Amino acid sequence: MATLLYDIRTPFPLPSHPDGGLGASAAIDEGRAITLRHPGYPDQSNIMLVFPALDPLPILAASSVDATTVHFGFHHETARIACAIVANCRWDGFLSEEKQGQAKPVSLGPDDILPARNYYFHVPPDTDILNKYPTVPSFGHFQFPHNNLPSFWTSLRFPRPQNLPRLSSFDQAVLARDVSCRISRNTLGTETAHLVPRAEEVWFSMNQMSQYSSQPEALGANATDDVRNAILLRSDLHGVFDQRRFALVPKAGVWVIHTLSGLPSDELASLYHNVTLQPLCGLAVEYVFARFAWTVLAQGTFLRAGVPRRLVVVEGEENVMHVKNVSGLECRTKFVPTLAVTKSRSQSPKKRARDDVDEDNELEEILYDDEDKGDENMWNCRGRQRKRRNGGPISLPTATNFNHWRDMSPQEELFTYST
C-alpha cells in the first residue's frame, strides 16, 4: 500500500464563542423584545423603538423553573441614550414603566439590564405641550451635539496610536494601525469600515464633523475618509455592520458589540453580542456616537403609524433646525428614513422621500436582483465594488455564515428597523 505524503484535514466545526454562547449553560427563554414608547401619544401609536432582548438577566432563584432558565433584557443606558437621540438629544430623559402622572424612573443603574417589556421615555415637561416632546425623524435631520455627548460615552476615550508611519493612502493607514479585524482578529479579507458612512457626506459637512478628524486642515474630496472615522473589519462583518445589525457601545467601562437583530441563539448574537473588541486606538468617540445615532434613527417605526407628530426638522437654504407639526401622511411620505446602505445615497433633509409603495418595490428589486448575481454581491451592501485589503478576492470565511438572511422577504429582512 502506498504511503500518503499528506494528511487530509477535517472540516471546520460550526462557529462558536469559547464561552459557548449566550446562556449556554442553561435553558434559554428567548424571542422577547423591549418596546420603548413616547408618553405623549396613545399606546396604539406611540412606539418609538423596538429592540430584541439579548442581554442575559441574572438567573432567578424564585422557582425551580427560573433557577435553570436564562431570561434576556436590554442594557439600561444603551436603551436610554437611544431614546434620547430620537428625542433630540434629551440626556435629561429617563425610562419608566409608568406613562402618566408623576412617573418614576426605573430603579436601575446605567449598566443594569431592563427586563423585556414596555417602557416610556420621559423628559422634563415642555413649556408648551405636556409630554409631547418633538422627535428627530431621520439621521439627515439629526443635529450632532457638539461638546454635549452623554458622560457615559465620553468617559471612554481612545488612546492615540504610537509610532505609525505616515501613509498617503487612507486605507493603508487604517490597515497599518489596526493590523487585523477589530472584532474577529482575522487578517485575511479585511476592509476599511467607516463609522460615519461615505453615503452621509452631506450630513457630515452640514454638521462640521471634520473637526474631529486627524487632519482637519487637510481634508480631501471625501471628508469621511479619515483614520479616526474608520476601523478594520472582516468583509462579512463589515456588511453586517452596514446593515445596522450591531453597534459599538460602552458597557461596564469597556467598548463592546451590541447586537440589534435576531435571537440569543442566532449565530450573530451567540458569537458577538457583548464581546469586547480588539484593542482600539486612534478613533474619535464622536464618530462612534454618530454611528450609533445613524443606526438608531434608521428604525422609522414612530413615523409609520400614520398619525400627526411633532418633529425636529432641518429645512431651508440655511439648514435651520426647528420644531414642526407634521401630518401622518407627510410623516410617512416625506420623513420616513431610507436605507442609505442599500441605495448608496444619504437621506438629505431637502429631499422628499418617494411614496412608500415605490420605495418598497425598489428595495424588493434590489434584494432579489442581488440574489441572482451570486454570493459576491451578498456583502456589497452599498452597491459598490469593495477592495480586499489582504489576500485578494476571497469567499465567505468558514468561521461564520450569515446566509440565512438572504432567504428572508424584504419585510422580514428589515424586521428590526421597519424601514
CSV table of C-alpha atoms in Angstrom, one decimal:
chain,number,residue,atom,x,y,z
A,1,MET,CA,0.0,0.0,0.0
A,2,ALA,CA,1.3,3.4,-1.0
A,3,THR,CA,2.2,5.8,1.9
A,4,LEU,CA,0.3,9.1,1.8
A,5,LEU,CA,2.6,12.1,1.6
A,6,TYR,CA,0.0,14.4,3.0
A,7,ASP,CA,-2.7,14.5,5.7
A,8,ILE,CA,-6.4,15.2,4.9
A,9,ARG,CA,-7.7,17.7,7.5
A,10,THR,CA,-11.2,17.6,8.9
A,11,PRO,CA,-13.8,20.3,8.0
A,12,PHE,CA,-14.2,23.3,10.3
A,13,PRO,CA,-16.8,22.9,13.1
A,14,LEU,CA,-19.7,25.2,13.5
A,15,PRO,CA,-18.5,28.6,14.6
A,16,SER,CA,-18.8,29.2,18.3
A,17,HIS,CA,-17.5,31.5,21.0
A,18,PRO,CA,-15.2,29.9,23.6
A,19,ASP,CA,-17.9,30.5,26.3
A,20,GLY,CA,-20.4,28.5,24.3
A,21,GLY,CA,-22.8,31.4,23.5
A,22,LEU,CA,-25.4,33.4,25.4
A,23,GLY,CA,-26.8,31.4,28.3
A,24,ALA,CA,-25.1,28.3,27.0
A,25,SER,CA,-25.1,26.6,30.5
A,26,ALA,CA,-28.9,26.8,31.0
A,27,ALA,CA,-32.2,26.7,29.2
A,28,ILE,CA,-32.9,29.9,27.2
A,29,ASP,CA,-36.1,32.0,27.3
A,30,GLU,CA,-35.7,33.9,24.0
A,31,GLY,CA,-37.8,35.7,21.4
A,32,ARG,CA,-38.7,38.7,23.5
A,33,ALA,CA,-38.2,42.4,22.8
A,34,ILE,CA,-38.0,45.7,24.6
A,35,THR,CA,-40.5,48.3,23.4
A,36,LEU,CA,-39.7,52.0,24.0
A,37,ARG,CA,-42.7,54.4,23.9
A,38,HIS,CA,-43.5,58.1,23.8
A,39,PRO,CA,-45.8,59.0,26.7
A,40,GLY,CA,-47.4,61.9,24.7
A,41,TYR,CA,-49.4,59.7,22.3
A,42,PRO,CA,-52.0,56.9,22.7
A,43,ASP,CA,-50.5,53.4,23.2
A,44,GLN,CA,-51.8,52.2,19.8
A,45,SER,CA,-49.5,54.7,18.1
A,46,ASN,CA,-46.6,55.6,20.4
A,47,ILE,CA,-43.8,53.1,19.8
A,48,MET,CA,-40.6,54.9,19.2
A,49,LEU,CA,-38.1,52.0,19.1
A,50,VAL,CA,-38.2,48.2,19.4
A,51,PHE,CA,-35.1,46.1,20.1
A,52,PRO,CA,-34.6,42.4,20.6
A,53,ALA,CA,-33.8,41.4,24.2
A,54,LEU,CA,-30.2,39.9,24.1
A,55,ASP,CA,-28.6,40.9,27.4
A,56,PRO,CA,-28.8,38.0,29.8
A,57,LEU,CA,-30.6,38.8,33.1
A,58,PRO,CA,-29.3,37.3,36.3
A,59,ILE,CA,-30.7,33.8,36.8
A,60,LEU,CA,-33.6,34.0,39.2
A,61,ALA,CA,-34.0,31.6,42.1
A,62,ALA,CA,-37.7,32.4,42.6
A,63,SER,CA,-38.8,29.0,41.3
A,64,SER,CA,-37.4,25.7,40.1
A,65,VAL,CA,-38.1,26.7,36.6
A,66,ASP,CA,-36.4,30.2,36.7
A,67,ALA,CA,-33.4,28.8,38.6
A,68,THR,CA,-32.3,26.9,35.4
A,69,THR,CA,-33.5,29.4,32.8
A,70,VAL,CA,-31.7,32.4,31.3
A,71,HIS,CA,-34.0,35.3,30.6
A,72,PHE,CA,-33.0,38.3,28.5
A,73,GLY,CA,-33.4,42.1,28.6
A,74,PHE,CA,-31.7,45.2,27.3
A,75,HIS,CA,-28.8,47.3,28.7
A,76,HIS,CA,-30.4,50.2,30.5
A,77,GLU,CA,-28.1,53.1,29.4
A,78,THR,CA,-28.0,51.9,25.8
A,79,ALA,CA,-31.8,52.0,25.7
A,80,ARG,CA,-32.0,55.4,27.5
A,81,ILE,CA,-29.4,57.0,25.1
A,82,ALA,CA,-31.2,55.6,22.1
A,83,CYS,CA,-34.5,57.2,23.2
A,84,ALA,CA,-32.7,60.4,24.0
A,85,ILE,CA,-31.3,60.6,20.5
A,86,VAL,CA,-34.8,60.2,19.0
A,87,ALA,CA,-35.9,63.0,21.4
A,88,ASN,CA,-33.3,65.4,20.0
A,89,CYS,CA,-30.5,64.6,22.5
A,90,ARG,CA,-32.5,64.9,25.7
A,91,TRP,CA,-29.9,63.4,28.0
A,92,ASP,CA,-32.1,64.5,31.0
A,93,GLY,CA,-34.8,62.0,30.0
A,94,PHE,CA,-35.5,58.7,31.8
A,95,LEU,CA,-37.3,55.4,31.3
A,96,SER,CA,-40.3,54.5,33.4
A,97,GLU,CA,-42.9,51.8,33.3
A,98,GLU,CA,-45.5,54.5,34.1
A,99,LYS,CA,-47.0,56.6,31.4
A,100,GLN,CA,-48.9,59.4,33.1
A,101,GLY,CA,-48.7,61.4,36.2
A,102,GLN,CA,-45.6,61.6,38.4
A,103,ALA,CA,-43.8,58.8,36.5
A,104,LYS,CA,-40.8,57.5,38.4
A,105,PRO,CA,-37.6,56.4,36.7
A,106,VAL,CA,-36.8,52.7,36.8
A,107,SER,CA,-34.7,51.9,39.9
A,108,LEU,CA,-31.8,50.5,37.9
A,109,GLY,CA,-28.2,51.7,37.4
A,110,PRO,CA,-26.8,52.5,33.9
A,111,ASP,CA,-25.2,49.1,33.5
A,112,ASP,CA,-28.2,47.1,34.8
A,113,ILE,CA,-30.5,45.1,32.5
A,114,LEU,CA,-34.0,46.2,31.8
A,115,PRO,CA,-36.4,43.2,31.6
A,116,ALA,CA,-38.1,42.8,28.2
A,117,ARG,CA,-41.3,44.8,28.5
A,118,ASN,CA,-42.8,48.2,27.7
A,119,TYR,CA,-41.1,51.4,28.9
A,120,TYR,CA,-41.9,55.1,28.4
A,121,PHE,CA,-39.2,57.7,27.8
A,122,HIS,CA,-40.0,60.8,29.8
A,123,VAL,CA,-38.3,64.3,29.6
A,124,PRO,CA,-39.0,67.3,31.9
A,125,PRO,CA,-42.3,68.7,30.7
A,126,ASP,CA,-42.2,71.1,27.7
A,127,THR,CA,-43.5,74.6,28.4
A,128,ASP,CA,-46.0,74.4,25.6
A,129,ILE,CA,-47.3,70.8,25.3
A,130,LEU,CA,-47.0,68.5,28.3
A,131,ASN,CA,-45.2,65.2,27.4
A,132,LYS,CA,-45.5,65.7,23.6
A,133,TYR,CA,-41.8,66.4,23.1
A,134,PRO,CA,-40.6,66.6,19.5
A,135,THR,CA,-38.6,63.8,17.9
A,136,VAL,CA,-36.0,63.6,15.2
A,137,PRO,CA,-37.4,61.8,12.1
A,138,SER,CA,-34.2,60.6,10.5
A,139,PHE,CA,-30.4,60.9,10.6
A,140,GLY,CA,-30.5,63.6,7.9
A,141,HIS,CA,-32.3,65.8,10.4
A,142,PHE,CA,-30.1,64.9,13.4
A,143,GLN,CA,-28.0,67.8,14.8
A,144,PHE,CA,-24.8,66.4,16.3
A,145,PRO,CA,-24.5,67.5,20.0
A,146,HIS,CA,-21.0,69.1,19.8
A,147,ASN,CA,-19.4,69.3,23.3
A,148,ASN,CA,-22.6,67.7,24.8
A,149,LEU,CA,-22.2,63.9,24.5
A,150,PRO,CA,-23.5,61.8,27.3
A,151,SER,CA,-20.9,61.3,30.0
A,152,PHE,CA,-21.4,57.5,29.8
A,153,TRP,CA,-19.8,57.7,26.3
A,154,THR,CA,-17.1,60.4,26.8
A,155,SER,CA,-15.6,58.6,29.8
A,156,LEU,CA,-14.2,56.1,27.3
A,157,ARG,CA,-11.8,57.9,25.0
A,158,PHE,CA,-9.5,56.1,22.6
A,159,PRO,CA,-5.7,56.3,23.0
A,160,ARG,CA,-3.6,57.7,20.3
A,161,PRO,CA,-1.7,55.2,18.1
A,162,GLN,CA,2.1,55.1,18.6
A,163,ASN,CA,4.9,55.0,16.1
A,164,LEU,CA,2.8,54.6,13.0
A,165,PRO,CA,4.4,55.6,9.6
A,166,ARG,CA,2.8,58.4,7.7
A,167,LEU,CA,1.0,56.8,4.7
A,168,SER,CA,-0.6,58.7,1.9
A,169,SER,CA,-3.4,56.1,1.4
A,170,PHE,CA,-6.3,56.3,3.8
A,171,ASP,CA,-6.9,52.5,3.6
A,172,GLN,CA,-3.2,51.7,4.2
A,173,ALA,CA,-3.1,54.0,7.2
A,174,VAL,CA,-6.1,52.1,8.8
A,175,LEU,CA,-4.5,48.7,7.9
A,176,ALA,CA,-1.2,49.8,9.5
A,177,ARG,CA,-2.9,50.9,12.7
A,178,ASP,CA,-5.4,48.1,13.2
A,179,VAL,CA,-3.5,45.2,11.5
A,180,SER,CA,-6.4,42.8,11.9
A,181,CYS,CA,-10.2,42.8,12.1
A,182,ARG,CA,-11.1,44.7,15.3
A,183,ILE,CA,-13.8,42.1,16.1
A,184,SER,CA,-12.6,38.7,14.9
A,185,ARG,CA,-8.8,39.3,14.8
A,186,ASN,CA,-8.7,37.8,11.3
A,187,THR,CA,-6.1,39.3,8.9
A,188,LEU,CA,-7.4,37.9,5.6
A,189,GLY,CA,-10.3,39.5,3.8
A,190,THR,CA,-10.4,42.7,5.9
A,191,GLU,CA,-11.8,46.0,4.7
A,192,THR,CA,-11.9,49.6,5.9
A,193,ALA,CA,-15.3,50.2,7.6
A,194,HIS,CA,-16.4,53.9,8.0
A,195,LEU,CA,-18.1,54.9,11.2
A,196,VAL,CA,-19.9,57.8,9.6
A,197,PRO,CA,-20.6,56.2,6.2
A,198,ARG,CA,-19.5,57.8,2.9
A,199,ALA,CA,-23.1,57.9,2.0
A,200,GLU,CA,-23.7,60.5,4.7
A,201,GLU,CA,-21.1,63.0,3.3
A,202,VAL,CA,-23.8,65.8,3.2
A,203,TRP,CA,-24.7,65.3,6.8
A,204,PHE,CA,-21.0,65.1,7.7
A,205,SER,CA,-20.4,68.5,6.1
A,206,MET,CA,-23.5,70.2,7.4
A,207,ASN,CA,-22.6,69.2,11.0
A,208,GLN,CA,-19.0,70.1,10.6
A,209,MET,CA,-17.8,66.7,11.7
A,210,SER,CA,-14.4,67.2,10.1
A,211,GLN,CA,-13.3,69.0,13.3
A,212,TYR,CA,-12.8,65.5,14.9
A,213,SER,CA,-10.6,64.2,12.1
A,214,SER,CA,-6.9,63.6,12.4
A,215,GLN,CA,-6.0,66.4,10.0
A,216,PRO,CA,-9.0,68.8,9.8
A,217,GLU,CA,-6.8,71.3,8.0
A,218,ALA,CA,-6.0,68.9,5.1
A,219,LEU,CA,-9.3,67.4,4.1
A,220,GLY,CA,-9.6,65.7,0.7
A,221,ALA,CA,-12.6,65.3,-1.6
A,222,ASN,CA,-14.1,62.6,0.7
A,223,ALA,CA,-14.1,64.2,4.2
A,224,THR,CA,-15.3,60.9,5.8
A,225,ASP,CA,-12.0,59.2,4.7
A,226,ASP,CA,-10.2,59.7,7.9
A,227,VAL,CA,-8.4,57.2,10.1
A,228,ARG,CA,-10.4,58.5,13.2
A,229,ASN,CA,-13.6,57.6,11.4
A,230,ALA,CA,-12.7,54.0,10.4
A,231,ILE,CA,-11.9,50.6,11.7
A,232,LEU,CA,-10.7,47.4,10.1
A,233,LEU,CA,-13.3,44.7,9.8
A,234,ARG,CA,-13.6,41.3,8.1
A,235,SER,CA,-15.6,41.7,4.9
A,236,ASP,CA,-18.7,39.8,6.1
A,237,LEU,CA,-18.8,41.7,9.5
A,238,HIS,CA,-18.4,45.0,7.6
A,239,GLY,CA,-21.5,44.1,5.6
A,240,VAL,CA,-23.5,43.2,8.7
A,241,PHE,CA,-22.2,46.4,10.4
A,242,ASP,CA,-23.6,48.5,7.5
A,243,GLN,CA,-26.9,46.7,7.7
A,244,ARG,CA,-27.2,48.1,11.2
A,245,ARG,CA,-27.2,44.6,12.7
A,246,PHE,CA,-24.9,45.7,15.5
A,247,ALA,CA,-23.4,48.8,17.1
A,248,LEU,CA,-20.3,49.6,19.2
A,249,VAL,CA,-21.4,50.9,22.6
A,250,PRO,CA,-19.8,51.3,26.1
A,251,LYS,CA,-20.8,48.9,28.8
A,252,ALA,CA,-19.2,48.4,32.2
A,253,GLY,CA,-16.3,50.6,31.3
A,254,VAL,CA,-15.3,48.9,28.0
A,255,TRP,CA,-16.3,49.0,24.4
A,256,VAL,CA,-18.4,46.0,23.3
A,257,ILE,CA,-20.5,44.8,20.4
A,258,HIS,CA,-24.2,45.2,20.9
A,259,THR,CA,-26.3,43.1,18.5
A,260,LEU,CA,-29.5,44.7,17.4
A,261,SER,CA,-31.0,41.9,15.4
A,262,GLY,CA,-32.2,38.3,15.9
A,263,LEU,CA,-32.4,35.9,18.8
A,264,PRO,CA,-29.9,34.9,21.5
A,265,SER,CA,-29.4,31.5,19.8
A,266,ASP,CA,-28.7,33.1,16.4
A,267,GLU,CA,-25.2,33.0,15.1
A,268,LEU,CA,-24.6,36.7,15.2
A,269,ALA,CA,-25.7,37.2,18.8
A,270,SER,CA,-24.2,33.9,20.0
A,271,LEU,CA,-20.8,34.8,18.6
A,272,TYR,CA,-20.6,38.5,19.1
A,273,HIS,CA,-23.1,40.1,21.5
A,274,ASN,CA,-21.4,41.8,24.4
A,275,VAL,CA,-18.0,40.7,23.2
A,276,THR,CA,-15.2,43.2,23.8
A,277,LEU,CA,-13.4,44.5,20.8
A,278,GLN,CA,-9.8,44.0,19.9
A,279,PRO,CA,-7.7,47.0,21.2
A,280,LEU,CA,-8.8,50.2,19.6
A,281,CYS,CA,-6.8,53.3,19.2
A,282,GLY,CA,-6.9,56.5,17.2
A,283,LEU,CA,-10.7,56.6,16.9
A,284,ALA,CA,-12.9,59.7,17.7
A,285,VAL,CA,-15.6,58.8,20.1
A,286,GLU,CA,-17.7,61.5,18.3
A,287,TYR,CA,-17.7,59.3,15.2
A,288,VAL,CA,-18.6,56.2,17.1
A,289,PHE,CA,-21.5,58.0,18.7
A,290,ALA,CA,-22.7,59.4,15.3
A,291,ARG,CA,-22.6,55.8,14.1
A,292,PHE,CA,-24.9,54.7,16.9
A,293,ALA,CA,-27.3,57.6,16.1
A,294,TRP,CA,-27.2,56.6,12.4
A,295,THR,CA,-28.2,53.1,13.4
A,296,VAL,CA,-30.9,54.0,15.9
A,297,LEU,CA,-32.6,56.7,13.7
A,298,ALA,CA,-33.0,54.2,10.8
A,299,GLN,CA,-35.8,52.4,12.5
A,300,GLY,CA,-38.6,54.7,11.4
A,301,THR,CA,-41.3,52.8,13.5
A,302,PHE,CA,-42.6,56.0,15.1
A,303,LEU,CA,-43.3,57.7,11.7
A,304,ARG,CA,-45.0,54.8,10.0
A,305,ALA,CA,-48.0,54.8,12.4
A,306,GLY,CA,-49.7,57.4,10.2
A,307,VAL,CA,-50.6,59.9,12.9
A,308,PRO,CA,-49.5,63.5,13.3
A,309,ARG,CA,-46.2,64.1,15.0
A,310,ARG,CA,-44.1,67.0,16.4
A,311,LEU,CA,-40.8,66.7,14.6
A,312,VAL,CA,-37.4,68.4,14.8
A,313,VAL,CA,-36.5,69.1,11.2
A,314,VAL,CA,-33.7,70.8,9.3
A,315,GLU,CA,-35.1,72.8,6.4
A,316,GLY,CA,-34.5,75.8,4.1
A,317,GLU,CA,-31.4,77.2,2.4
A,318,GLU,CA,-29.8,77.9,5.8
A,319,ASN,CA,-30.5,74.4,7.1
A,320,VAL,CA,-32.2,75.8,10.2
A,321,MET,CA,-33.5,73.4,12.8
A,322,HIS,CA,-37.0,74.0,14.1
A,323,VAL,CA,-40.0,72.1,15.6
A,324,LYS,CA,-42.8,71.4,13.1
A,325,ASN,CA,-46.2,69.8,13.4
A,326,VAL,CA,-46.4,67.2,10.6
A,327,SER,CA,-49.4,65.3,9.4
A,328,GLY,CA,-49.5,61.5,9.5
A,329,LEU,CA,-49.4,61.3,5.7
A,330,GLU,CA,-46.4,63.6,5.5
A,331,CYS,CA,-44.6,61.6,8.2
A,332,ARG,CA,-44.9,58.5,6.0
A,333,THR,CA,-44.2,60.0,2.6
A,334,LYS,CA,-41.6,62.7,3.4
A,335,PHE,CA,-39.8,61.8,6.7
A,336,VAL,CA,-39.6,58.0,7.0
A,337,PRO,CA,-35.8,57.3,6.8
A,338,THR,CA,-34.5,55.4,3.8
A,339,LEU,CA,-31.8,52.8,3.9
A,340,ALA,CA,-28.7,54.7,2.7
A,341,VAL,CA,-26.8,51.4,2.9
A,342,THR,CA,-28.8,49.8,0.1
A,343,LYS,CA,-29.4,52.9,-2.0
A,344,SER,CA,-25.9,54.4,-2.0
A,345,ARG,CA,-27.1,57.9,-1.1
A,346,SER,CA,-27.8,59.9,2.0
A,347,GLN,CA,-31.2,60.9,3.3
A,348,SER,CA,-30.9,64.6,2.8
A,349,PRO,CA,-33.3,66.8,4.7
A,350,LYS,CA,-34.0,68.7,1.5
A,351,LYS,CA,-35.0,65.6,-0.5
A,352,ARG,CA,-38.5,64.4,-0.5
A,353,ALA,CA,-38.8,60.6,0.1
A,354,ARG,CA,-40.8,58.7,-2.5
A,355,ASP,CA,-44.1,57.0,-1.9
A,356,ASP,CA,-43.8,54.0,0.5
A,357,VAL,CA,-45.0,51.6,-2.2
A,358,ASP,CA,-42.5,52.7,-4.7
A,359,GLU,CA,-39.8,52.6,-2.1
A,360,ASP,CA,-40.7,49.0,-1.0
A,361,ASN,CA,-40.8,47.9,-4.6
A,362,GLU,CA,-37.4,49.2,-5.3
A,363,LEU,CA,-36.0,47.6,-2.2
A,364,GLU,CA,-37.5,44.3,-3.2
A,365,GLU,CA,-36.0,44.5,-6.6
A,366,ILE,CA,-32.6,45.3,-5.1
A,367,LEU,CA,-32.8,42.3,-2.8
A,368,TYR,CA,-33.8,39.8,-5.4
A,369,ASP,CA,-31.6,41.2,-8.1
A,370,ASP,CA,-28.6,40.7,-5.8
A,371,GLU,CA,-29.6,37.0,-5.3
A,372,ASP,CA,-29.4,36.5,-9.0
A,373,LYS,CA,-25.9,37.9,-9.1
A,374,GLY,CA,-24.3,35.4,-6.7
A,375,ASP,CA,-22.7,35.4,-3.3
A,376,GLU,CA,-20.2,38.1,-4.2
A,377,ASN,CA,-22.9,40.7,-4.1
A,378,MET,CA,-24.2,39.5,-0.7
A,379,TRP,CA,-21.7,41.6,1.2
A,380,ASN,CA,-21.7,44.5,-1.2
A,381,CYS,CA,-24.4,46.4,0.7
A,382,ARG,CA,-23.9,49.8,-0.8
A,383,GLY,CA,-23.7,48.7,-4.4
A,384,ARG,CA,-20.0,49.5,-4.9
A,385,GLN,CA,-17.1,47.3,-5.7
A,386,ARG,CA,-15.2,46.7,-2.5
A,387,LYS,CA,-11.4,46.3,-2.4
A,388,ARG,CA,-9.9,43.5,-0.4
A,389,ARG,CA,-7.1,44.7,1.8
A,390,ASN,CA,-5.3,41.5,2.2
A,391,GLY,CA,-5.0,38.4,0.1
A,392,GLY,CA,-7.1,39.4,-2.9
A,393,PRO,CA,-10.7,38.2,-3.5
A,394,ILE,CA,-11.9,35.6,-1.0
A,395,SER,CA,-15.0,33.6,-0.4
A,396,LEU,CA,-17.2,33.8,2.7
A,397,PRO,CA,-15.0,32.9,5.7
A,398,THR,CA,-15.7,29.5,7.1
A,399,ALA,CA,-15.6,30.9,10.6
A,400,THR,CA,-19.0,32.5,10.2
A,401,ASN,CA,-22.1,32.2,8.0
A,402,PHE,CA,-24.9,34.7,7.8
A,403,ASN,CA,-26.5,33.1,4.7
A,404,HIS,CA,-29.9,32.7,6.5
A,405,TRP,CA,-30.6,36.4,6.0
A,406,ARG,CA,-30.6,36.0,2.2
A,407,ASP,CA,-33.8,33.9,2.2
A,408,MET,CA,-35.8,36.5,4.1
A,409,SER,CA,-38.5,38.5,2.5
A,410,PRO,CA,-37.9,42.3,2.4
A,411,GLN,CA,-40.3,42.7,5.3
A,412,GLU,CA,-38.5,40.1,7.4
A,413,GLU,CA,-35.1,41.3,6.4
A,414,LEU,CA,-35.9,44.7,7.8
A,415,PHE,CA,-37.7,43.4,10.9
A,416,THR,CA,-35.7,45.3,13.5
A,417,TYR,CA,-35.8,48.8,11.9
A,418,SER,CA,-39.1,48.7,10.0
A,419,THR,CA,-37.5,50.8,7.2
